[in-house]
């Protein structure tokens, strides 16, 4: 076909080049070479942890690459390889290096690169799900994982159900949507009404997505009642009981109690057994946000932290946190499998075939907010199948232990103060140099924030900040299992050094 007979001949040639297995193979070799070199240098701390640029600088640079894309020529192999090398190299050089042991920041892990390889199988071949027949293996992988992680949490086999969705926020929203629909009969159709007077009782440190869920679900953020915390920032069951009694006496409809297994600010685990006792006695839906702590189910040392989760009506867990797989891969579990279709009471005949009603059991689109859903669990499935689930216990044990080491180092130092004892791998602390011992807390908090900002911009370490006990503080989450004592010592030294440079301006 020539351009004379087919006006789209050039377009077809360019399109065909995008799908050429030969081109893919060449680029994949380059990809592997670049990524291997990157991982080698990053895991040996040879680069900056965070490649900081102000956002407009990065946006402008990213745009320049887009504008240089040459649509006239299309992809010829030699040019594609050279250009791919530039682009991939640039992406690797400008990011956040989670695999660096000096990354001790957010609750996002450096995934095992092997999990990334499995993940790419689903990505390149686009094994999306909504109905079983679109992604049969992706659905099978999802179901097999749900059965096993649910069993590890302690749900009896055959009695529970679950789903995978895009992140802990959406997982919490989905579970709370189910709780709302169960508590307020007919509400999916009619909406929440004023006379329902709903209440959502939440752990005082619950992640902000819980309040968002209340807003999205029509409960209103005003429906949120924060359950007080004990001195280790865990929900106080005695106080919870009082709150529920008062609400029920007032005729309020309690949609759920939201407990945490690994609360965001400090990694605290609520006492789930006494909370379950109270929720059962008061006939209230118990939800556990185990986005962070769900991985402890695989640890012989730490599984006790989840004791009582198996009595919760719903639990959510993020594999892209403590199971060290690529984002996003979040699980929702329902204790009672009867609730598996209660979030969305809808039919969609163009998708869900009425002539084959049994198939709905495996059409995950009936249970998730997403219609098209990526095969989020290939990474987890591959890693688990390759190494066994005890590997996840190792990852939990190692990162929790390193956090304990940091805690001991901070306690032993005169110029640092840990703000709590770690229950997991999150630790909040302040640097208090001798000369700033008597400044007020707000000034000390601002000093800590400024030190952290300079520290992360320097690329030497990546840690986060938070506000605790009324003032700014530094926060470490040991998410990189390669972080060791040496990095922790260097971290304290780097903080001291930056502190000395700026402390005068806080006096
Ligand atoms: C306890 C808790 N719940 C929910 C979330 C939200 O999860 P995601 O970021 O996957 O939406 C987080 C995130 O850090 C969290 O710590």
PDB file of N, CA, C and O in Angstrom, residues 63-118:
ATOM      1  N   UNK A  63       8.281  18.891  30.181  1.00  0.00           N
ATOM      2  CA  UNK A  63       7.593  19.418  29.001  1.00  0.00           C
ATOM      3  C   UNK A  63       8.525  19.522  27.799  1.00  0.00           C
ATOM      4  O   UNK A  63       8.130  19.260  26.670  1.00  0.00           O
ATOM      5  N   UNK A  64       9.780  19.883  28.062  1.00  0.00           N
ATOM      6  CA  UNK A  64      10.741  20.011  26.964  1.00  0.00           C
ATOM      7  C   UNK A  64      10.921  18.673  26.239  1.00  0.00           C
ATOM      8  O   UNK A  64      11.019  18.614  25.025  1.00  0.00           O
ATOM      9  N   UNK A  65      10.925  17.589  27.028  1.00  0.00           N
ATOM     10  CA  UNK A  65      11.044  16.263  26.387  1.00  0.00           C
ATOM     11  C   UNK A  65       9.818  15.976  25.536  1.00  0.00           C
ATOM     12  O   UNK A  65       9.923  15.445  24.433  1.00  0.00           O
ATOM     13  N   UNK A  66       8.656  16.355  26.052  1.00  0.00           N
ATOM     14  CA  UNK A  66       7.431  16.118  25.277  1.00  0.00           C
ATOM     15  C   UNK A  66       7.483  16.877  23.966  1.00  0.00           C
ATOM     16  O   UNK A  66       7.171  16.344  22.899  1.00  0.00           O
ATOM     17  N   UNK A  67       7.910  18.131  24.052  1.00  0.00           N
ATOM     18  CA  UNK A  67       7.908  18.964  22.847  1.00  0.00           C
ATOM     19  C   UNK A  67       8.932  18.486  21.825  1.00  0.00           C
ATOM     20  O   UNK A  67       8.808  18.764  20.637  1.00  0.00           O
ATOM     21  N   UNK A  68       9.947  17.768  22.309  1.00  0.00           N
ATOM     22  CA  UNK A  68      10.974  17.290  21.381  1.00  0.00           C
ATOM     23  C   UNK A  68      10.580  15.969  20.719  1.00  0.00           C
ATOM     24  O   UNK A  68      11.292  15.474  19.850  1.00  0.00           O
ATOM     25  N   UNK A  69       9.447  15.373  21.147  1.00  0.00           N
ATOM     26  CA  UNK A  69       8.978  14.126  20.507  1.00  0.00           C
ATOM     27  C   UNK A  69       8.753  14.375  19.025  1.00  0.00           C
ATOM     28  O   UNK A  69       8.102  15.342  18.651  1.00  0.00           O
ATOM     29  N   UNK A  70       9.310  13.495  18.222  1.00  0.00           N
ATOM     30  CA  UNK A  70       9.279  13.751  16.785  1.00  0.00           C
ATOM     31  C   UNK A  70       8.237  12.858  16.121  1.00  0.00           C
ATOM     32  O   UNK A  70       8.492  11.698  15.825  1.00  0.00           O
ATOM     33  N   UNK A  71       7.062  13.418  15.864  1.00  0.00           N
ATOM     34  CA  UNK A  71       6.006  12.584  15.309  1.00  0.00           C
ATOM     35  C   UNK A  71       6.155  12.393  13.802  1.00  0.00           C
ATOM     36  O   UNK A  71       5.634  11.443  13.243  1.00  0.00           O
ATOM     37  N   UNK A  72       6.916  13.268  13.155  1.00  0.00           N
ATOM     38  CA  UNK A  72       7.087  13.133  11.710  1.00  0.00           C
ATOM     39  C   UNK A  72       7.766  11.815  11.345  1.00  0.00           C
ATOM     40  O   UNK A  72       7.284  11.031  10.555  1.00  0.00           O
ATOM     41  N   UNK A  73       8.894  11.577  12.020  1.00  0.00           N
ATOM     42  CA  UNK A  73       9.713  10.429  11.619  1.00  0.00           C
ATOM     43  C   UNK A  73       9.183   9.107  12.155  1.00  0.00           C
ATOM     44  O   UNK A  73       9.449   8.065  11.580  1.00  0.00           O
ATOM     45  N   UNK A  74       8.480   9.148  13.280  1.00  0.00           N
ATOM     46  CA  UNK A  74       8.084   7.893  13.917  1.00  0.00           C
ATOM     47  C   UNK A  74       9.309   7.222  14.504  1.00  0.00           C
ATOM     48  O   UNK A  74      10.379   7.815  14.587  1.00  0.00           O
ATOM     49  N   UNK A  75       9.143   5.959  14.880  1.00  0.00           N
ATOM     50  CA  UNK A  75      10.218   5.260  15.575  1.00  0.00           C
ATOM     51  C   UNK A  75      11.041   4.423  14.615  1.00  0.00           C
ATOM     52  O   UNK A  75      10.566   3.425  14.108  1.00  0.00           O
ATOM     53  N   UNK A  76      12.303   4.821  14.389  1.00  0.00           N
ATOM     54  CA  UNK A  76      13.137   3.814  13.752  1.00  0.00           C
ATOM     55  C   UNK A  76      14.027   3.256  14.847  1.00  0.00           C
ATOM     56  O   UNK A  76      14.287   3.925  15.863  1.00  0.00           O
ATOM     57  N   UNK A  77      14.467   2.042  14.670  1.00  0.00           N
ATOM     58  CA  UNK A  77      15.051   1.294  15.784  1.00  0.00           C
ATOM     59  C   UNK A  77      16.253   2.008  16.403  1.00  0.00           C
ATOM     60  O   UNK A  77      16.317   2.185  17.623  1.00  0.00           O
ATOM     61  N   UNK A  78      17.175   2.449  15.556  1.00  0.00           N
ATOM     62  CA  UNK A  78      18.403   3.052  16.092  1.00  0.00           C
ATOM     63  C   UNK A  78      18.074   4.312  16.885  1.00  0.00           C
ATOM     64  O   UNK A  78      18.554   4.518  17.997  1.00  0.00           O
ATOM     65  N   UNK A  79      17.217   5.133  16.313  1.00  0.00           N
ATOM     66  CA  UNK A  79      16.873   6.385  16.978  1.00  0.00           C
ATOM     67  C   UNK A  79      16.092   6.127  18.265  1.00  0.00           C
ATOM     68  O   UNK A  79      16.286   6.777  19.275  1.00  0.00           O
ATOM     69  N   UNK A  80      15.200   5.138  18.193  1.00  0.00           N
ATOM     70  CA  UNK A  80      14.370   4.828  19.355  1.00  0.00           C
ATOM     71  C   UNK A  80      15.250   4.418  20.532  1.00  0.00           C
ATOM     72  O   UNK A  80      15.024   4.823  21.671  1.00  0.00           O
ATOM     73  N   UNK A  81      16.280   3.647  20.240  1.00  0.00           N
ATOM     74  CA  UNK A  81      17.133   3.147  21.315  1.00  0.00           C
ATOM     75  C   UNK A  81      17.877   4.290  21.997  1.00  0.00           C
ATOM     76  O   UNK A  81      17.936   4.381  23.223  1.00  0.00           O
ATOM     77  N   UNK A  82      18.394   5.169  21.159  1.00  0.00           N
ATOM     78  CA  UNK A  82      19.165   6.303  21.697  1.00  0.00           C
ATOM     79  C   UNK A  82      18.269   7.232  22.527  1.00  0.00           C
ATOM     80  O   UNK A  82      18.600   7.640  23.628  1.00  0.00           O
ATOM     81  N   UNK A  83      17.108   7.480  21.967  1.00  0.00           N
ATOM     82  CA  UNK A  83      16.162   8.381  22.618  1.00  0.00           C
ATOM     83  C   UNK A  83      15.612   7.758  23.915  1.00  0.00           C
ATOM     84  O   UNK A  83      15.471   8.410  24.935  1.00  0.00           O
ATOM     85  N   UNK A  84      15.337   6.469  23.838  1.00  0.00           N
ATOM     86  CA  UNK A  84      14.839   5.754  25.014  1.00  0.00           C
ATOM     87  C   UNK A  84      15.876   5.830  26.140  1.00  0.00           C
ATOM     88  O   UNK A  84      15.555   6.053  27.310  1.00  0.00           O
ATOM     89  N   UNK A  85      17.142   5.662  25.766  1.00  0.00           N
ATOM     90  CA  UNK A  85      18.214   5.709  26.761  1.00  0.00           C
ATOM     91  C   UNK A  85      18.231   7.080  27.448  1.00  0.00           C
ATOM     92  O   UNK A  85      18.339   7.179  28.660  1.00  0.00           O
ATOM     93  N   UNK A  86      18.083   8.139  26.643  1.00  0.00           N
ATOM     94  CA  UNK A  86      18.054   9.504  27.212  1.00  0.00           C
ATOM     95  C   UNK A  86      16.882   9.672  28.163  1.00  0.00           C
ATOM     96  O   UNK A  86      17.020  10.174  29.274  1.00  0.00           O
ATOM     97  N   UNK A  87      15.709   9.267  27.682  1.00  0.00           N
ATOM     98  CA  UNK A  87      14.482   9.503  28.458  1.00  0.00           C
ATOM     99  C   UNK A  87      14.477   8.678  29.743  1.00  0.00           C
ATOM    100  O   UNK A  87      14.185   9.195  30.829  1.00  0.00           O
ATOM    101  N   UNK A  88      14.816   7.395  29.618  1.00  0.00           N
ATOM    102  CA  UNK A  88      14.801   6.539  30.810  1.00  0.00           C
ATOM    103  C   UNK A  88      15.863   7.014  31.794  1.00  0.00           C
ATOM    104  O   UNK A  88      15.629   7.065  33.011  1.00  0.00           O
ATOM    105  N   UNK A  89      17.018   7.392  31.253  1.00  0.00           N
ATOM    106  CA  UNK A  89      18.097   7.884  32.114  1.00  0.00           C
ATOM    107  C   UNK A  89      17.650   9.125  32.878  1.00  0.00           C
ATOM    108  O   UNK A  89      17.916   9.282  34.071  1.00  0.00           O
ATOM    109  N   UNK A  90      16.959  10.004  32.189  1.00  0.00           N
ATOM    110  CA  UNK A  90      16.481  11.244  32.804  1.00  0.00           C
ATOM    111  C   UNK A  90      15.470  10.937  33.907  1.00  0.00           C
ATOM    112  O   UNK A  90      15.525  11.509  34.997  1.00  0.00           O
ATOM    113  N   UNK A  91      14.539  10.017  33.621  1.00  0.00           N
ATOM    114  CA  UNK A  91      13.518   9.656  34.625  1.00  0.00           C
ATOM    115  C   UNK A  91      14.191   9.061  35.865  1.00  0.00           C
ATOM    116  O   UNK A  91      13.810   9.358  36.998  1.00  0.00           O
ATOM    117  N   UNK A  92      15.200   8.244  35.638  1.00  0.00           N
ATOM    118  CA  UNK A  92      15.878   7.623  36.786  1.00  0.00           C
ATOM    119  C   UNK A  92      16.690   8.643  37.570  1.00  0.00           C
ATOM    120  O   UNK A  92      16.808   8.549  38.792  1.00  0.00           O
ATOM    121  N   UNK A  93      17.230   9.615  36.854  1.00  0.00           N
ATOM    122  CA  UNK A  93      18.119  10.584  37.520  1.00  0.00           C
ATOM    123  C   UNK A  93      17.361  11.672  38.271  1.00  0.00           C
ATOM    124  O   UNK A  93      17.950  12.382  39.069  1.00  0.00           O
ATOM    125  N   UNK A  94      16.090  11.822  38.006  1.00  0.00           N
ATOM    126  CA  UNK A  94      15.371  12.963  38.579  1.00  0.00           C
ATOM    127  C   UNK A  94      14.401  12.591  39.694  1.00  0.00           C
ATOM    128  O   UNK A  94      13.644  13.418  40.165  1.00  0.00           O
ATOM    129  N   UNK A  95      14.383  11.326  40.068  1.00  0.00           N
ATOM    130  CA  UNK A  95      13.339  10.884  41.000  1.00  0.00           C
ATOM    131  C   UNK A  95      13.774  10.806  42.449  1.00  0.00           C
ATOM    132  O   UNK A  95      14.798  11.340  42.866  1.00  0.00           O
ATOM    133  N   UNK A  96      12.940  10.126  43.185  1.00  0.00           N
ATOM    134  CA  UNK A  96      13.167   9.844  44.602  1.00  0.00           C
ATOM    135  C   UNK A  96      13.755   8.428  44.654  1.00  0.00           C
ATOM    136  O   UNK A  96      13.137   7.492  44.128  1.00  0.00           O
ATOM    137  N   UNK A  97      14.904   8.270  45.264  1.00  0.00           N
ATOM    138  CA  UNK A  97      15.568   6.963  45.247  1.00  0.00           C
ATOM    139  C   UNK A  97      15.227   6.138  46.492  1.00  0.00           C
ATOM    140  O   UNK A  97      16.000   6.094  47.455  1.00  0.00           O
ATOM    141  N   UNK A  98      14.090   5.468  46.427  1.00  0.00           N
ATOM    142  CA  UNK A  98      13.614   4.712  47.587  1.00  0.00           C
ATOM    143  C   UNK A  98      14.533   3.547  47.952  1.00  0.00           C
ATOM    144  O   UNK A  98      14.530   3.101  49.093  1.00  0.00           O
ATOM    145  N   UNK A  99      15.285   3.062  46.973  1.00  0.00           N
ATOM    146  CA  UNK A  99      16.150   1.908  47.259  1.00  0.00           C
ATOM    147  C   UNK A  99      17.436   2.303  47.977  1.00  0.00           C
ATOM    148  O   UNK A  99      18.217   1.442  48.360  1.00  0.00           O
ATOM    149  N   UNK A 100      17.661   3.601  48.141  1.00  0.00           N
ATOM    150  CA  UNK A 100      18.824   4.048  48.899  1.00  0.00           C
ATOM    151  C   UNK A 100      18.564   3.805  50.386  1.00  0.00           C
ATOM    152  O   UNK A 100      17.516   4.223  50.897  1.00  0.00           O
ATOM    153  N   UNK A 101      19.485   3.152  51.107  1.00  0.00           N
ATOM    154  CA  UNK A 101      19.249   2.884  52.540  1.00  0.00           C
ATOM    155  C   UNK A 101      19.087   4.164  53.362  1.00  0.00           C
ATOM    156  O   UNK A 101      18.687   4.094  54.520  1.00  0.00           O
ATOM    157  N   UNK A 102      19.406   5.321  52.766  1.00  0.00           N
ATOM    158  CA  UNK A 102      19.193   6.580  53.502  1.00  0.00           C
ATOM    159  C   UNK A 102      17.781   7.119  53.263  1.00  0.00           C
ATOM    160  O   UNK A 102      17.458   8.213  53.698  1.00  0.00           O
ATOM    161  N   UNK A 103      16.964   6.359  52.537  1.00  0.00           N
ATOM    162  CA  UNK A 103      15.535   6.706  52.404  1.00  0.00           C
ATOM    163  C   UNK A 103      14.828   6.129  53.633  1.00  0.00           C
ATOM    164  O   UNK A 103      14.718   4.899  53.780  1.00  0.00           O
ATOM    165  N   UNK A 104      14.404   7.026  54.525  1.00  0.00           N
ATOM    166  CA  UNK A 104      13.773   6.576  55.778  1.00  0.00           C
ATOM    167  C   UNK A 104      12.514   7.430  55.944  1.00  0.00           C
ATOM    168  O   UNK A 104      12.261   8.000  57.008  1.00  0.00           O
ATOM    169  N   UNK A 105      11.752   7.544  54.843  1.00  0.00           N
ATOM    170  CA  UNK A 105      10.727   8.586  54.797  1.00  0.00           C
ATOM    171  C   UNK A 105       9.310   8.105  54.897  1.00  0.00           C
ATOM    172  O   UNK A 105       8.886   7.600  55.935  1.00  0.00           O
ATOM    173  N   UNK A 106       8.581   8.248  53.828  1.00  0.00           N
ATOM    174  CA  UNK A 106       7.148   7.952  53.854  1.00  0.00           C
ATOM    175  C   UNK A 106       6.888   6.454  53.944  1.00  0.00           C
ATOM    176  O   UNK A 106       7.791   5.641  53.764  1.00  0.00           O
ATOM    177  N   UNK A 107       5.585   6.127  54.138  1.00  0.00           N
ATOM    178  CA  UNK A 107       5.215   4.705  54.253  1.00  0.00           C
ATOM    179  C   UNK A 107       5.087   4.072  52.878  1.00  0.00           C
ATOM    180  O   UNK A 107       4.099   3.400  52.582  1.00  0.00           O
ATOM    181  N   UNK A 108       6.057   4.337  52.060  1.00  0.00           N
ATOM    182  CA  UNK A 108       6.089   3.757  50.716  1.00  0.00           C
ATOM    183  C   UNK A 108       7.421   3.038  50.607  1.00  0.00           C
ATOM    184  O   UNK A 108       8.464   3.658  50.798  1.00  0.00           O
ATOM    185  N   UNK A 109       7.400   1.738  50.339  1.00  0.00           N
ATOM    186  CA  UNK A 109       8.658   0.994  50.380  1.00  0.00           C
ATOM    187  C   UNK A 109       9.416   1.061  49.064  1.00  0.00           C
ATOM    188  O   UNK A 109       8.834   1.354  48.018  1.00  0.00           O
ATOM    189  N   UNK A 110      10.715   0.748  49.116  1.00  0.00           N
ATOM    190  CA  UNK A 110      11.373   0.380  47.875  1.00  0.00           C
ATOM    191  C   UNK A 110      10.856  -1.022  47.563  1.00  0.00           C
ATOM    192  O   UNK A 110      11.117  -1.953  48.327  1.00  0.00           O
ATOM    193  N   UNK A 111      10.086  -1.192  46.513  1.00  0.00           N
ATOM    194  CA  UNK A 111       9.585  -2.545  46.270  1.00  0.00           C
ATOM    195  C   UNK A 111      10.737  -3.455  45.887  1.00  0.00           C
ATOM    196  O   UNK A 111      11.740  -2.979  45.355  1.00  0.00           O
ATOM    197  N   UNK A 112      10.573  -4.725  46.161  1.00  0.00           N
ATOM    198  CA  UNK A 112      11.566  -5.653  45.626  1.00  0.00           C
ATOM    199  C   UNK A 112      11.550  -5.476  44.110  1.00  0.00           C
ATOM    200  O   UNK A 112      10.489  -5.543  43.480  1.00  0.00           O
ATOM    201  N   UNK A 113      12.718  -5.253  43.492  1.00  0.00           N
ATOM    202  CA  UNK A 113      12.725  -5.076  42.029  1.00  0.00           C
ATOM    203  C   UNK A 113      12.144  -6.290  41.317  1.00  0.00           C
ATOM    204  O   UNK A 113      11.604  -6.173  40.219  1.00  0.00           O
ATOM    205  N   UNK A 114      12.233  -7.438  41.989  1.00  0.00           N
ATOM    206  CA  UNK A 114      11.685  -8.659  41.377  1.00  0.00           C
ATOM    207  C   UNK A 114      10.157  -8.537  41.272  1.00  0.00           C
ATOM    208  O   UNK A 114       9.550  -8.944  40.281  1.00  0.00           O
ATOM    209  N   UNK A 115       9.548  -7.942  42.292  1.00  0.00           N
ATOM    210  CA  UNK A 115       8.096  -7.714  42.222  1.00  0.00           C
ATOM    211  C   UNK A 115       7.773  -6.788  41.054  1.00  0.00           C
ATOM    212  O   UNK A 115       6.757  -6.956  40.372  1.00  0.00           O
ATOM    213  N   UNK A 116       8.659  -5.817  40.822  1.00  0.00           N
ATOM    214  CA  UNK A 116       8.468  -4.906  39.690  1.00  0.00           C
ATOM    215  C   UNK A 116       8.465  -5.651  38.360  1.00  0.00           C
ATOM    216  O   UNK A 116       7.702  -5.335  37.444  1.00  0.00           O
ATOM    217  N   UNK A 117       9.316  -6.668  38.269  1.00  0.00           N
ATOM    218  CA  UNK A 117       9.359  -7.456  37.024  1.00  0.00           C
ATOM    219  C   UNK A 117       8.034  -8.172  36.792  1.00  0.00           C
ATOM    220  O   UNK A 117       7.494  -8.179  35.689  1.00  0.00           O
ATOM    221  N   UNK A 118       7.508  -8.770  37.865  1.00  0.00           N
ATOM    222  CA  UNK A 118       6.215  -9.458  37.723  1.00  0.00           C
ATOM    223  C   UNK A 118       5.111  -8.448  37.397  1.00  0.00           C
ATOM    224  O   UNK A 118       4.241  -8.712  36.575  1.00  0.00           O
TER     225      UNK A 118
END
